[in-house]
Coordinates of C-alpha atoms in Angstrom, one line a residue:
X1 CA 2.5 22.5 62.9
X2 CA 2.9 26.2 64.0
X3 CA 4.0 27.2 60.4
X4 CA 0.9 25.5 58.9
X5 CA -1.2 27.7 61.3
X6 CA 0.3 30.9 60.6
X7 CA -0.1 29.8 56.7
X8 CA -3.8 29.3 57.5
X9 CA -4.3 32.5 59.4
X10 CA -2.5 34.5 56.6
X11 CA -4.4 33.0 53.8
X12 CA -7.8 33.5 55.7
X13 CA -7.1 37.2 56.3
X14 CA -6.1 37.8 52.9
X15 CA -9.2 36.1 51.5
X16 CA -11.3 38.1 53.8
X17 CA -9.8 41.4 52.9
X18 CA -10.1 40.8 49.2
X19 CA -13.7 39.9 49.4
X20 CA -15.1 42.1 52.1
X21 CA -17.4 43.9 49.5
X22 CA -16.9 47.4 51.1
X23 CA -16.0 48.7 47.6
X24 CA -12.4 49.5 48.6
X25 CA -9.6 48.6 46.0
X26 CA -6.5 47.4 47.7
X27 CA -3.2 48.7 46.0
X28 CA 0.4 48.6 47.0
X29 CA 0.4 52.0 48.3
X30 CA -2.5 51.5 50.6
X31 CA -6.5 51.6 50.1
X32 CA -8.4 53.8 47.8
X33 CA -12.1 54.4 47.9
X34 CA -14.0 53.9 44.8
X35 CA -16.4 56.6 44.4
X36 CA -20.2 55.6 45.2
X37 CA -22.3 56.7 41.9
X38 CA -25.1 57.9 44.3
X39 CA -22.7 60.5 45.7
X40 CA -22.5 62.4 42.3
X41 CA -26.3 62.1 41.7
X42 CA -26.7 63.5 45.2
X43 CA -24.3 66.4 44.9
X44 CA -25.8 67.2 41.1
X45 CA -29.1 67.3 42.6
X46 CA -28.5 69.4 45.7
X47 CA -26.0 71.9 43.9
X48 CA -26.5 72.0 40.2
X49 CA -30.3 71.6 39.5
X50 CA -31.1 74.9 41.2
X51 CA -29.6 77.0 38.2
X52 CA -29.8 73.9 35.9
X53 CA -33.2 73.0 36.1
X54 CA -35.0 69.9 34.6
X55 CA -38.5 70.9 35.6
X56 CA -38.5 74.4 33.5
X57 CA -41.3 74.5 31.2
X58 CA -39.5 76.4 28.3
X59 CA -36.1 77.5 27.2
X60 CA -37.3 80.9 28.3
X61 CA -37.7 80.2 31.9
X62 CA -34.3 78.8 32.5
X63 CA -31.4 80.5 34.0
X64 CA -28.6 78.1 32.9
X65 CA -28.4 75.4 30.2
X66 CA -29.5 72.1 31.5
X67 CA -26.9 69.7 32.7
X68 CA -27.9 67.3 29.6
X69 CA -26.7 70.1 27.3
X70 CA -23.4 70.6 29.1
X71 CA -22.9 67.0 29.2
X72 CA -23.5 66.8 25.4
X73 CA -21.2 69.8 24.5
X74 CA -18.2 68.5 26.9
X75 CA -18.5 65.2 25.4
X76 CA -18.0 66.5 21.9
X77 CA -15.0 68.0 22.8
X78 CA -13.6 65.4 25.6
X79 CA -14.5 61.9 24.7
X80 CA -12.7 60.1 27.3
X81 CA -13.8 60.0 31.0
X82 CA -10.8 61.4 32.0
X83 CA -10.7 64.2 29.7
X84 CA -14.2 65.0 30.3
X85 CA -13.9 65.1 34.0
X86 CA -10.7 67.4 34.0
X87 CA -12.3 69.6 31.7
X88 CA -15.7 70.1 33.5
X89 CA -14.0 70.0 37.0
X90 CA -11.4 72.7 35.9
X91 CA -14.4 74.9 34.7
X92 CA -16.6 74.6 37.7
X93 CA -13.6 75.3 40.1
X94 CA -12.5 78.4 38.2
X95 CA -15.4 79.5 35.8
X96 CA -14.0 82.4 33.9
X97 CA -15.2 83.6 30.3
X98 CA -12.0 83.0 28.7
X99 CA -12.0 79.3 29.6
X100 CA -15.6 78.7 28.6
X101 CA -16.5 76.1 26.3
X102 CA -20.2 76.7 25.8
X103 CA -19.9 80.4 24.2
X104 CA -23.7 80.7 23.6
X105 CA -24.6 80.1 27.1
X106 CA -22.1 82.7 28.3
X107 CA -23.7 85.1 26.3
X108 CA -27.1 84.2 27.2
X109 CA -26.5 83.5 30.8
X110 CA -23.4 85.2 31.8
X111 CA -20.4 83.3 33.4
X112 CA -21.5 80.9 36.0
X113 CA -20.7 82.0 39.7
X114 CA -17.8 80.2 41.5
X115 CA -19.5 77.4 43.4
X116 CA -18.6 76.4 47.0
X117 CA -17.9 72.9 46.2
X118 CA -14.4 71.3 46.4
X119 CA -12.4 69.4 43.8
X120 CA -13.6 65.8 45.1
X121 CA -17.3 67.0 45.1
X122 CA -17.1 68.3 41.6
X123 CA -15.4 65.3 40.4
X124 CA -18.0 62.9 41.5
X125 CA -20.6 65.1 39.7
X126 CA -18.6 65.0 36.6
X127 CA -17.8 61.2 36.9
X128 CA -21.7 60.8 37.3
X129 CA -22.7 63.0 34.4
X130 CA -20.2 61.2 32.0
X131 CA -21.3 57.7 32.9
X132 CA -25.0 58.2 33.3
X133 CA -28.3 59.4 31.6
X134 CA -29.4 62.9 32.8
X135 CA -32.5 64.1 33.3
X136 CA -33.8 66.5 30.7
X137 CA -36.6 69.2 30.5
X138 CA -39.6 68.1 28.3
X139 CA -38.9 70.9 25.8
X140 CA -34.9 70.2 25.6
X141 CA -35.0 67.8 22.4
X142 CA -37.0 70.2 20.3
X143 CA -34.9 73.2 21.3
X144 CA -31.7 71.2 20.8
X145 CA -33.0 69.9 17.3
X146 CA -33.7 73.6 16.4
X147 CA -30.2 75.0 17.3

């Protein structure tokens, strides 16, 4: 009877742990938190859109390329999420001209200044960018098609 109680309690504990809905993934080494998609969006809006504006009226008003342009360019060179996230994160954490992928943007706007973001934050932004549609300025498609 005692073994049956232990077995029931253990089974109940395992079932509860597996279905707790807190977006954690149990693995043999411990618990890894799955990034919340909204974290990436919030970080993007708070840290990137000041320069990579989606509300500019024309290409002449911008001080940096729109995030949708960055996404398109990086996806052309890095088609998997892992490659994309690594490349974009590396650039944002250490933006130097020699490592630039967007040569036209560097010529037009200069090299992006180093940002006060850590790797985890930049990774969340890059994951969000790769997996979601990004806002684009109203003029973007016409400009993109002309280029």
